[in-house]
Coordinates of C-alpha atoms in Angstrom, one line a residue:
Chain A
M1 CA 16.4 -3.6 8.9
K2 CA 18.0 -3.7 12.4
T3 CA 21.3 -5.4 12.7
L4 CA 23.2 -6.7 15.6
V5 CA 27.1 -6.5 15.1
W6 CA 29.4 -8.8 17.2
V7 CA 32.1 -6.6 18.6
E8 CA 35.4 -8.5 18.7
H9 CA 37.6 -7.2 21.3
D10 CA 40.6 -8.1 23.5
G11 CA 39.0 -7.0 26.8
S12 CA 40.2 -3.3 26.4
A13 CA 40.0 -2.4 22.6
V14 CA 37.7 -3.0 19.9
K15 CA 39.6 -5.1 17.2
D16 CA 39.7 -3.7 13.6
A17 CA 37.7 -6.7 12.2
T18 CA 34.6 -5.3 13.9
L19 CA 34.8 -2.1 11.9
A20 CA 34.6 -3.8 8.5
A21 CA 31.5 -5.8 9.9
V22 CA 29.9 -2.4 11.0
T23 CA 30.3 -1.2 7.3
A24 CA 28.8 -4.3 5.9
A25 CA 25.9 -4.1 8.5
S26 CA 25.3 -0.4 7.6
K27 CA 24.5 -1.4 4.1
L28 CA 21.6 -3.5 5.5
G29 CA 20.1 -1.0 7.9
E30 CA 20.4 0.4 11.5
V31 CA 23.5 -0.9 13.3
H32 CA 23.4 -1.9 16.8
L33 CA 26.3 -3.6 18.5
L34 CA 26.8 -6.4 21.0
V35 CA 29.7 -6.2 23.4
A36 CA 30.0 -9.4 25.5
G37 CA 32.7 -10.1 28.0
S38 CA 33.9 -9.7 31.6
G39 CA 34.6 -6.1 32.7
V40 CA 33.9 -4.5 29.4
D41 CA 33.0 -1.0 30.3
G42 CA 36.0 0.4 28.3
V43 CA 35.2 -1.7 25.2
A44 CA 31.6 -0.6 25.4
K45 CA 32.6 3.0 25.5
A46 CA 34.9 2.6 22.7
A47 CA 32.3 0.7 20.6
A48 CA 29.7 3.5 21.1
G49 CA 32.2 5.9 19.5
I50 CA 32.2 3.9 16.2
A51 CA 30.8 6.1 13.5
G52 CA 27.1 5.4 12.7
V53 CA 26.3 3.2 15.6
G54 CA 22.9 3.3 17.3
K55 CA 22.4 1.0 20.4
V56 CA 25.3 -0.8 22.1
H57 CA 24.2 -3.8 24.0
V58 CA 26.6 -4.7 26.7
A59 CA 26.5 -8.1 28.3
D60 CA 28.9 -8.1 31.2
N61 CA 29.2 -11.4 32.9
A62 CA 32.1 -13.8 33.8
A63 CA 30.4 -16.4 31.7
F64 CA 31.1 -14.3 28.6
G65 CA 34.7 -13.7 29.4
H66 CA 36.3 -16.2 26.9
N67 CA 33.8 -16.1 24.0
L68 CA 32.6 -19.5 24.9
P69 CA 30.1 -20.1 22.1
E70 CA 27.9 -22.4 24.5
N71 CA 27.2 -19.2 26.7
I72 CA 27.3 -16.6 24.0
A73 CA 25.0 -18.1 21.4
P74 CA 21.9 -18.2 23.6
L75 CA 22.5 -14.6 24.5
V76 CA 22.7 -13.7 20.8
A77 CA 19.6 -15.7 20.0
D78 CA 17.7 -14.0 22.6
L79 CA 18.8 -10.4 21.4
M80 CA 17.8 -11.5 17.9
G81 CA 14.3 -11.3 18.9
S82 CA 14.4 -7.6 18.3
H83 CA 16.9 -7.7 15.4
D84 CA 16.8 -8.8 11.8
A85 CA 20.5 -9.7 11.1
F86 CA 23.3 -10.9 13.3
V87 CA 26.5 -9.7 11.7
A88 CA 29.9 -11.1 12.9
P89 CA 33.4 -10.7 11.5
A90 CA 34.7 -13.9 9.9
T91 CA 37.5 -14.2 12.7
T92 CA 37.9 -17.5 14.4
T93 CA 35.7 -16.1 17.2
G94 CA 32.9 -15.0 14.7
K95 CA 33.2 -18.4 12.9
N96 CA 32.8 -20.1 16.2
I97 CA 29.8 -18.3 17.4
A98 CA 27.7 -17.2 14.4
P99 CA 26.7 -20.8 13.1
R100 CA 25.6 -21.9 16.6
V101 CA 23.4 -18.6 16.7
A102 CA 22.0 -19.4 13.2
A103 CA 21.0 -23.0 14.2
L104 CA 19.3 -21.8 17.4
L105 CA 17.3 -19.3 15.1
D106 CA 16.9 -22.1 12.5
V107 CA 18.6 -19.9 9.9
M108 CA 21.0 -20.9 7.2
Q109 CA 24.0 -18.7 7.7
I110 CA 25.8 -16.9 4.9
S111 CA 29.6 -17.2 5.5
E112 CA 32.4 -14.7 4.8
I113 CA 30.4 -12.2 2.7
L114 CA 32.5 -10.1 0.2
S115 CA 29.6 -7.7 -0.8
V116 CA 26.0 -6.8 -0.1
E117 CA 24.0 -7.0 -3.3
G118 CA 20.5 -6.5 -2.0
P119 CA 18.7 -6.7 1.4
K120 CA 19.1 -10.5 1.3
T121 CA 21.6 -11.0 -1.5
F122 CA 25.4 -11.3 -1.0
T123 CA 28.4 -12.5 -2.7
R124 CA 30.8 -15.0 -1.0
P125 CA 33.9 -17.0 -2.2
I126 CA 33.6 -20.8 -2.6
Y127 CA 36.2 -23.4 -3.6
A128 CA 38.9 -21.5 -1.9
G129 CA 38.1 -18.4 -3.7
N130 CA 38.3 -20.0 -7.2
A131 CA 34.8 -19.1 -7.6
I132 CA 32.4 -16.4 -6.4
A133 CA 28.8 -17.2 -5.7
T134 CA 25.9 -14.7 -5.5
V135 CA 23.5 -16.1 -3.0
E136 CA 20.1 -14.9 -1.7
S137 CA 18.5 -15.9 1.6
S138 CA 14.9 -16.9 2.1
D139 CA 15.1 -16.9 5.8
A140 CA 13.2 -14.5 7.9
K141 CA 16.4 -13.5 9.7
L142 CA 19.9 -13.1 8.5
V143 CA 23.1 -14.6 10.1
L144 CA 26.3 -13.3 8.3
T145 CA 30.1 -13.4 8.8
V146 CA 32.0 -10.7 6.9
R147 CA 35.4 -11.1 5.3
G148 CA 37.2 -8.1 6.8
T149 CA 39.4 -7.3 3.8
A150 CA 36.3 -7.0 1.6
F151 CA 34.9 -4.0 3.3
E152 CA 36.2 -0.6 4.2
K153 CA 36.7 0.1 8.1
A154 CA 34.1 2.2 9.7
A155 CA 35.6 5.1 11.5
S156 CA 36.3 4.2 15.1
T157 CA 35.4 7.6 16.4
G158 CA 32.7 10.1 15.9
G159 CA 29.7 7.9 16.9
S160 CA 27.4 8.4 19.9
G161 CA 25.8 5.1 20.5
A162 CA 23.5 4.6 23.5
V163 CA 25.0 2.0 25.8
E164 CA 22.4 -0.4 27.3
A165 CA 23.1 -3.3 29.8
V166 CA 21.8 -6.7 29.0
S167 CA 21.2 -8.9 31.9
A168 CA 20.3 -12.1 29.9
G169 CA 22.3 -15.4 29.8
G170 CA 24.9 -17.2 32.0
D171 CA 27.0 -20.1 32.3
T172 CA 25.7 -23.2 30.7
G173 CA 28.3 -25.2 32.5
I174 CA 29.1 -27.6 29.6
S175 CA 32.3 -25.9 28.6
S176 CA 35.1 -23.9 30.3
F177 CA 38.3 -22.0 29.2
V178 CA 41.6 -23.5 30.3
G179 CA 44.1 -21.3 28.8
A180 CA 45.7 -19.6 25.8
E181 CA 49.0 -19.4 24.1
I182 CA 48.7 -16.1 22.2
A183 CA 51.9 -15.3 20.5
K184 CA 53.2 -12.0 21.7
Q185 CA 54.5 -10.1 18.8
D186 CA 56.1 -6.8 18.9
R187 CA 54.8 -6.1 15.4
P188 CA 51.4 -5.2 13.7
E189 CA 48.7 -8.1 13.4
L190 CA 48.7 -10.0 10.1
T191 CA 45.1 -9.0 9.3
S192 CA 45.5 -5.4 9.8
A193 CA 49.2 -4.8 8.9
K194 CA 50.0 -2.3 6.0
I195 CA 53.0 -4.3 4.9
I196 CA 53.4 -8.1 5.3
V197 CA 56.6 -10.1 4.5
S198 CA 55.8 -13.7 4.0
G199 CA 58.2 -16.6 3.5
G200 CA 57.8 -20.0 1.8
R201 CA 59.2 -23.4 1.8
A202 CA 62.2 -22.3 -0.3
L203 CA 63.7 -20.9 2.8
G204 CA 64.4 -24.4 4.0
S205 CA 64.4 -24.1 7.7
S206 CA 63.2 -22.1 10.8
E207 CA 66.6 -20.6 11.2
K208 CA 66.7 -19.2 7.6
Y209 CA 63.3 -17.8 8.1
Q210 CA 64.6 -15.8 11.1
E211 CA 67.7 -14.9 9.3
V212 CA 66.2 -13.8 6.1
I213 CA 62.6 -12.8 6.4
V214 CA 62.5 -11.3 9.9
P215 CA 65.1 -8.5 9.3
L216 CA 63.2 -7.2 6.2
A217 CA 60.0 -7.2 8.3
D218 CA 61.7 -5.4 11.1
K219 CA 63.2 -2.8 8.9
L220 CA 59.7 -2.1 7.2
G221 CA 57.6 -2.5 10.4
A222 CA 55.9 -5.2 8.7
A223 CA 53.9 -8.2 9.9
L224 CA 55.3 -11.9 9.4
G225 CA 53.5 -14.2 7.4
A226 CA 54.2 -17.7 5.8
S227 CA 52.8 -20.1 3.2
R228 CA 51.1 -23.2 4.4
A229 CA 54.0 -25.3 3.1
A230 CA 56.3 -23.4 5.4
V231 CA 54.0 -23.8 8.4
D232 CA 53.7 -27.6 7.5
A233 CA 57.4 -27.8 7.4
G234 CA 57.5 -26.3 10.9
Y235 CA 59.4 -23.1 10.0
V236 CA 56.9 -20.9 11.9
P237 CA 53.7 -21.5 14.0
N238 CA 50.4 -21.9 12.3
D239 CA 49.1 -18.4 13.2
Y240 CA 51.6 -17.1 10.6
Q241 CA 49.7 -18.9 7.8
V242 CA 48.3 -16.8 5.0
G243 CA 45.9 -18.6 2.7
Q244 CA 42.4 -20.1 2.3
T245 CA 43.0 -22.2 5.4
G246 CA 44.9 -19.7 7.2
K247 CA 44.4 -15.9 7.4
I248 CA 42.9 -13.8 4.6
V249 CA 45.0 -10.5 4.2
A250 CA 45.0 -7.4 2.0
P251 CA 47.8 -5.1 3.0
E252 CA 49.2 -2.2 1.0
V253 CA 52.3 -4.2 0.1
Y254 CA 52.7 -8.1 0.3
F255 CA 56.2 -9.6 0.0
A256 CA 56.0 -13.2 -1.1
I257 CA 59.5 -14.6 -0.7
G258 CA 60.2 -18.1 -1.7
I259 CA 56.6 -18.8 -2.2
S260 CA 55.7 -20.6 -5.2
G261 CA 52.0 -19.4 -5.2
A262 CA 49.8 -22.3 -4.7
I263 CA 46.1 -21.7 -5.3
Q264 CA 45.4 -21.9 -1.6
H265 CA 48.0 -19.3 -0.8
L266 CA 46.8 -16.9 -3.5
A267 CA 43.2 -17.2 -2.1
G268 CA 44.7 -15.6 1.1
M269 CA 46.6 -12.6 -0.4
K270 CA 45.5 -11.8 -3.9
D271 CA 43.5 -8.7 -2.8
S272 CA 46.7 -7.1 -1.6
K273 CA 47.3 -3.7 -3.2
T274 CA 50.8 -4.5 -4.4
I275 CA 52.3 -7.9 -4.6
V276 CA 56.2 -8.2 -4.6
A277 CA 57.5 -11.7 -5.4
I278 CA 61.0 -12.9 -5.1
N279 CA 61.7 -16.5 -6.3
K280 CA 64.3 -18.3 -8.0
D281 CA 61.9 -20.3 -10.3
E282 CA 60.8 -17.9 -13.1
D283 CA 57.9 -20.2 -13.9
A284 CA 56.5 -19.9 -10.3
P285 CA 52.7 -19.1 -10.4
I286 CA 53.3 -16.4 -7.8
F287 CA 54.7 -14.2 -10.7
Q288 CA 51.3 -14.3 -12.5
V289 CA 49.8 -12.2 -9.8
A290 CA 52.9 -10.2 -8.6
D291 CA 53.1 -6.4 -9.5
F292 CA 56.9 -6.6 -9.2
G293 CA 58.7 -9.9 -9.7
L294 CA 62.3 -10.5 -9.1
V295 CA 63.7 -13.8 -10.3
D296 CA 66.7 -14.2 -7.9
D297 CA 68.2 -16.4 -5.2
L298 CA 66.2 -15.2 -2.1
F299 CA 69.2 -15.8 0.1
S300 CA 71.3 -13.2 -1.5
A301 CA 68.4 -10.9 -3.0
V302 CA 66.5 -10.4 0.3
P303 CA 69.5 -9.4 2.6
E304 CA 70.5 -7.0 -0.1
L305 CA 67.0 -5.6 -0.3
T306 CA 66.9 -5.2 3.4
A307 CA 70.2 -3.3 3.2
K308 CA 69.2 -1.0 0.7
I309 CA 65.5 -0.3 1.4
Chain B
M1 CA 32.5 -44.6 23.6
K2 CA 31.2 -44.4 20.1
I3 CA 32.5 -41.7 17.7
L4 CA 30.4 -40.4 14.8
V5 CA 32.4 -39.0 11.9
P6 CA 30.7 -37.1 9.0
V7 CA 32.6 -37.2 5.8
K8 CA 31.8 -35.4 2.5
R9 CA 32.7 -36.2 -1.0
V10 CA 34.2 -33.1 -2.7
L11 CA 36.2 -32.1 -5.8
D12 CA 39.6 -33.4 -5.1
Y13 CA 42.0 -31.0 -3.4
N14 CA 44.4 -31.0 -6.3
V15 CA 41.9 -30.4 -9.1
K16 CA 41.4 -26.7 -10.1
P17 CA 37.7 -25.8 -10.0
R18 CA 36.3 -24.5 -13.2
V19 CA 33.2 -22.3 -13.2
K20 CA 30.5 -23.5 -15.6
S21 CA 30.0 -21.2 -18.6
D22 CA 26.2 -20.9 -17.7
G23 CA 27.2 -19.6 -14.3
T24 CA 25.1 -22.2 -12.4
G25 CA 28.1 -23.6 -10.4
V26 CA 31.4 -25.4 -10.5
D27 CA 31.8 -28.2 -13.2
L28 CA 31.9 -31.6 -11.4
A29 CA 31.4 -33.8 -14.5
N30 CA 34.3 -36.2 -15.0
V31 CA 36.7 -34.8 -12.5
K32 CA 38.2 -36.6 -9.6
M33 CA 36.3 -36.7 -6.2
S34 CA 37.7 -37.4 -2.8
M35 CA 37.1 -37.2 0.8
N36 CA 37.0 -33.6 2.2
P37 CA 40.6 -33.3 3.7
F38 CA 39.4 -31.8 6.9
D39 CA 37.0 -34.9 7.3
E40 CA 40.0 -37.3 6.5
I41 CA 41.6 -35.7 9.6
G42 CA 38.4 -36.4 11.5
V43 CA 38.5 -40.0 10.6
E44 CA 42.1 -40.3 11.5
E45 CA 41.5 -38.8 15.0
A46 CA 38.7 -41.1 15.7
I47 CA 40.9 -44.1 14.7
R48 CA 43.6 -42.8 17.0
L49 CA 41.3 -42.6 19.9
K50 CA 40.2 -46.1 19.2
E51 CA 43.7 -47.2 19.0
K52 CA 44.3 -45.5 22.6
G53 CA 41.4 -47.4 23.9
V54 CA 39.1 -44.3 24.3
A55 CA 36.8 -45.1 21.5
T56 CA 35.2 -48.6 20.8
E57 CA 33.4 -47.9 17.7
I58 CA 33.7 -45.5 14.7
V59 CA 30.5 -44.7 12.5
A60 CA 31.2 -42.9 9.4
V61 CA 28.2 -41.0 8.0
S62 CA 27.9 -39.2 4.6
V63 CA 25.0 -37.3 3.1
G64 CA 25.2 -37.3 -0.6
P65 CA 24.8 -39.1 -4.0
A66 CA 25.1 -42.9 -4.4
K67 CA 28.8 -42.4 -5.3
A68 CA 29.4 -41.0 -1.6
Q69 CA 29.5 -44.7 -0.8
E70 CA 33.1 -44.6 -2.3
T71 CA 34.0 -41.9 0.4
L72 CA 32.5 -44.0 3.1
R73 CA 34.3 -47.1 1.9
T74 CA 37.5 -45.0 2.2
A75 CA 36.7 -44.1 5.8
L76 CA 36.1 -47.9 6.4
A77 CA 39.3 -48.9 4.8
M78 CA 41.2 -46.3 7.0
G79 CA 39.6 -47.9 10.1
A80 CA 35.9 -46.9 10.7
D81 CA 33.7 -49.8 11.7
R82 CA 30.6 -49.2 9.8
A83 CA 29.0 -46.5 7.7
I84 CA 25.7 -44.8 7.0
L85 CA 24.9 -43.3 3.5
V86 CA 22.0 -40.7 3.8
Q87 CA 21.4 -40.7 0.0
T88 CA 20.2 -37.7 -1.9
D89 CA 21.1 -36.0 -5.1
D90 CA 20.2 -32.6 -3.7
E91 CA 22.8 -30.3 -2.6
V92 CA 22.2 -30.3 1.3
E93 CA 23.0 -27.1 3.2
P94 CA 24.9 -27.1 6.5
L95 CA 21.8 -26.4 8.5
A96 CA 19.9 -29.5 7.1
L97 CA 23.2 -31.6 7.4
A98 CA 23.2 -30.6 11.1
K99 CA 19.7 -31.9 11.4
I100 CA 20.4 -35.1 9.8
F101 CA 23.6 -35.6 12.0
K102 CA 21.4 -34.6 15.2
A103 CA 19.0 -37.4 14.3
I104 CA 21.7 -39.8 13.8
A105 CA 23.3 -38.8 17.1
D106 CA 20.0 -39.4 18.9
A107 CA 19.8 -42.8 17.6
E108 CA 23.5 -43.7 18.0
G109 CA 24.4 -41.9 21.2
P110 CA 28.1 -41.1 20.3
G111 CA 30.4 -39.6 22.9
L112 CA 32.1 -37.4 20.3
V113 CA 31.2 -36.3 16.8
I114 CA 34.3 -35.2 14.9
L115 CA 33.8 -33.1 11.6
G116 CA 35.9 -31.2 9.3
K117 CA 36.0 -27.6 10.1
Q118 CA 34.6 -26.9 6.6
A119 CA 34.3 -28.6 3.3
I120 CA 36.7 -27.4 0.6
D121 CA 33.8 -26.8 -1.8
G122 CA 31.2 -24.5 -0.1
D123 CA 33.8 -23.3 2.4
N124 CA 30.8 -22.6 4.9
N125 CA 32.4 -23.7 8.1
Q126 CA 29.1 -24.2 9.9
T127 CA 28.0 -27.7 10.2
G128 CA 29.7 -28.6 13.5
Q129 CA 28.7 -25.5 15.3
M130 CA 25.2 -26.0 14.0
L131 CA 25.1 -29.6 15.2
A132 CA 26.4 -28.3 18.6
A133 CA 23.7 -25.9 18.8
L134 CA 20.9 -28.5 18.0
T135 CA 22.2 -31.1 20.3
G136 CA 22.9 -28.6 23.1
W137 CA 26.4 -30.0 23.3
A138 CA 29.7 -28.2 23.7
Q139 CA 31.9 -27.6 20.7
G140 CA 35.7 -27.5 20.3
T141 CA 36.2 -26.0 16.7
F142 CA 39.4 -25.8 14.7
A143 CA 41.1 -28.4 16.9
S144 CA 44.8 -29.1 16.8
A145 CA 44.7 -31.4 19.7
V146 CA 42.1 -33.5 21.3
D147 CA 42.4 -35.4 24.8
V148 CA 39.6 -37.3 26.2
E149 CA 39.8 -37.4 30.2
G150 CA 37.1 -39.1 31.8
D151 CA 33.8 -37.5 31.2
H152 CA 35.3 -34.4 29.6
V153 CA 37.4 -33.8 26.4
S154 CA 40.2 -31.1 26.3
V155 CA 40.4 -29.4 23.0
T156 CA 43.3 -27.1 21.8
R157 CA 41.9 -24.8 19.2
E158 CA 43.7 -22.8 16.4
V159 CA 42.7 -19.3 17.0
D160 CA 43.6 -16.0 15.2
G161 CA 46.3 -15.1 17.7
G162 CA 47.7 -18.4 18.4
L163 CA 46.1 -21.4 20.4
E164 CA 43.4 -21.7 22.9
T165 CA 42.4 -24.7 25.2
V166 CA 38.9 -25.4 26.3
K167 CA 37.5 -28.3 28.3
L168 CA 34.2 -29.5 27.1
K169 CA 31.7 -31.9 28.9
L170 CA 31.0 -35.1 26.9
P171 CA 29.2 -35.8 24.6
A172 CA 30.8 -33.0 22.5
I173 CA 31.4 -31.9 19.0
V174 CA 34.9 -31.5 17.6
T175 CA 35.8 -29.8 14.3
T176 CA 39.2 -30.4 13.0
D177 CA 42.0 -28.2 11.7
L178 CA 44.9 -29.1 9.6
R179 CA 47.5 -29.7 12.2
L180 CA 45.5 -32.1 14.3
N181 CA 47.1 -35.1 12.5
E182 CA 48.3 -36.4 9.3
P183 CA 45.8 -39.0 7.9
R184 CA 47.0 -42.5 7.1
Y185 CA 46.7 -44.2 3.9
A186 CA 44.5 -47.3 3.7
S187 CA 46.5 -50.4 3.0
L188 CA 45.4 -52.8 0.3
P189 CA 44.2 -55.4 2.7
N190 CA 42.3 -53.0 4.6
I191 CA 40.7 -51.6 1.4
M192 CA 39.6 -55.3 0.7
K193 CA 38.3 -55.9 4.2
A194 CA 36.4 -52.5 4.1
K195 CA 34.2 -53.9 1.2
S196 CA 32.6 -56.3 3.7
K197 CA 32.1 -53.8 6.5
P198 CA 28.4 -52.8 7.0
L199 CA 27.0 -49.9 5.1
D200 CA 23.4 -48.7 5.6
T201 CA 21.6 -46.7 3.2
K202 CA 19.0 -44.1 4.4
S203 CA 17.3 -41.1 3.1
P204 CA 16.8 -37.5 4.6
A205 CA 13.2 -38.4 5.0
D206 CA 13.9 -41.4 7.2
Y207 CA 15.3 -38.8 9.7
G208 CA 12.3 -36.3 9.2
V209 CA 14.5 -33.7 7.7
D210 CA 13.4 -31.3 5.0
T211 CA 16.4 -30.5 2.8
A212 CA 14.9 -27.8 0.7
P213 CA 17.5 -25.0 0.4
R214 CA 17.1 -21.8 2.4
V215 CA 19.8 -20.0 0.3
K216 CA 19.5 -19.8 -3.4
T217 CA 22.6 -19.6 -5.5
V218 CA 21.8 -16.8 -8.0
K219 CA 25.0 -17.3 -10.0
V220 CA 28.6 -18.5 -9.7
S221 CA 31.3 -16.6 -11.5
E222 CA 35.0 -16.6 -11.8
P223 CA 36.9 -14.4 -9.4
P224 CA 38.4 -11.1 -10.9
V225 CA 41.7 -12.0 -12.5
R226 CA 44.8 -10.2 -11.2
S227 CA 47.1 -9.5 -14.1
A228 CA 50.9 -10.0 -13.8
G229 CA 52.9 -6.8 -13.4
V230 CA 56.6 -6.2 -14.3
K231 CA 59.8 -8.2 -13.6
V232 CA 62.4 -6.1 -12.3
A233 CA 66.0 -6.9 -13.3
D234 CA 67.7 -6.6 -9.9
V235 CA 67.4 -5.7 -6.2
D236 CA 68.2 -2.0 -7.1
E237 CA 65.3 -1.7 -9.5
L238 CA 63.0 -3.3 -6.9
V239 CA 64.2 -0.8 -4.3
A240 CA 63.5 2.1 -6.7
K241 CA 60.0 0.8 -7.4
L242 CA 59.3 0.5 -3.7
K243 CA 60.7 3.8 -2.9
A244 CA 58.5 5.4 -5.5
M245 CA 55.5 3.9 -3.8
G246 CA 56.7 5.2 -0.4
V247 CA 57.9 2.0 0.9
H248 CA 61.1 2.3 2.9
S249 CA 62.5 1.9 6.3

């Protein structure tokens, strides 16, 4: 089987989510990559170095500069003439593009796969991760998105893919990119961080989040996260949100501070290697999944932890 | 401008799903069912566009069993003008749903179709994007703001790193994210009034759509259970545990 993996990048570097998608694709067969964008020579070169990669298709065109699915999906559909599976990381970009490709190919997509069980059989979470479905496709081609935390990352070096320019596609003219407000954080990205410090509603305010959560994260070089309740209450922006409706994370250590542990939050972090919970309420569901639980007032315990660690 | 709002009847957000012991799916017998929360946000957004004078008519559509009428009545009580139930007892996959919505869009000629970004049962996150592909319209997925300006709509999207704004030519597809709005509750008089609003019943065959599944569910199982670890007595013990794992500044 020949797979075509969507390379997610920021214009200069390949994003980690791509590497997990490469691992998933390699379980199906030959791995080809698609690098689409504007001025992406450097990305193409880096992508060609990913271990185990065959051909790297490079579509360099201003129309592909902002991942507009209206322009990208026809390009992918065209390349799928010579591939059997389109594999994209389940990022907001992958989720935006892949179903549009699937419909153009008249294929039912399989979203957020957790494992490859056979050439057309996969597992995936349903009901916010409260159930795992094993599903089998009967379509001639496959369109998959891959949950990044469920697969090892392929090595980003050691490969020697052959770079090939693709001239297909262009601007459909029905959509345009206006702008972005991408939070500039001087810390690791949530989805690839080794340590995450998350705060919940018990913090009570944005000021307390800054005062209590941020110093611990700073000290540990950790990414910052939050529960949906904390986001809804306006303590932090939405891109901090960990959970079924936010980001799915699986760091080495996850600190859940003042987070009760709603099902939807657990769905986003329960694959973390070690979970540390600090909460005043000893009956909070978070303690049922925590490796280390501390029943204490977070406003005194967390500063003490920050000072002593 | 007309707005089409697809809505799905799903297991209520607050009910914990239970996997059936025979592994065929999640038990939906005798449990509370409600409108998919993301679809509720879609209905609300359509109503706000109507209140602003941008939209003139809101058509709610649901594909599902006879009981999906209740979900449509909820949409009507919130403020939709009329409803279409495409009745089927089969589970309809996103691709077939998109084909049905495409046929309805062809017949109704909406300026916007606003869908939830995903349904909280299947968690597929596909139907809106697929409908956009089939109609050839632009898509603004995971929307946190929607502004119609003349023959375009500007959509602010929730993306991994923050927010992104795109400008789409109308007609267009929008899928909702959580922060787009807070849906209203239907008032009692409006619930009464909704009972007399028009609700048409159709079948997938009326739209020439084959709903035979492309993906077979082999089995559904419980997720692996994570067991609780230990409670530590105080911060010092926690620090010791963390340091033993190599976690320190």
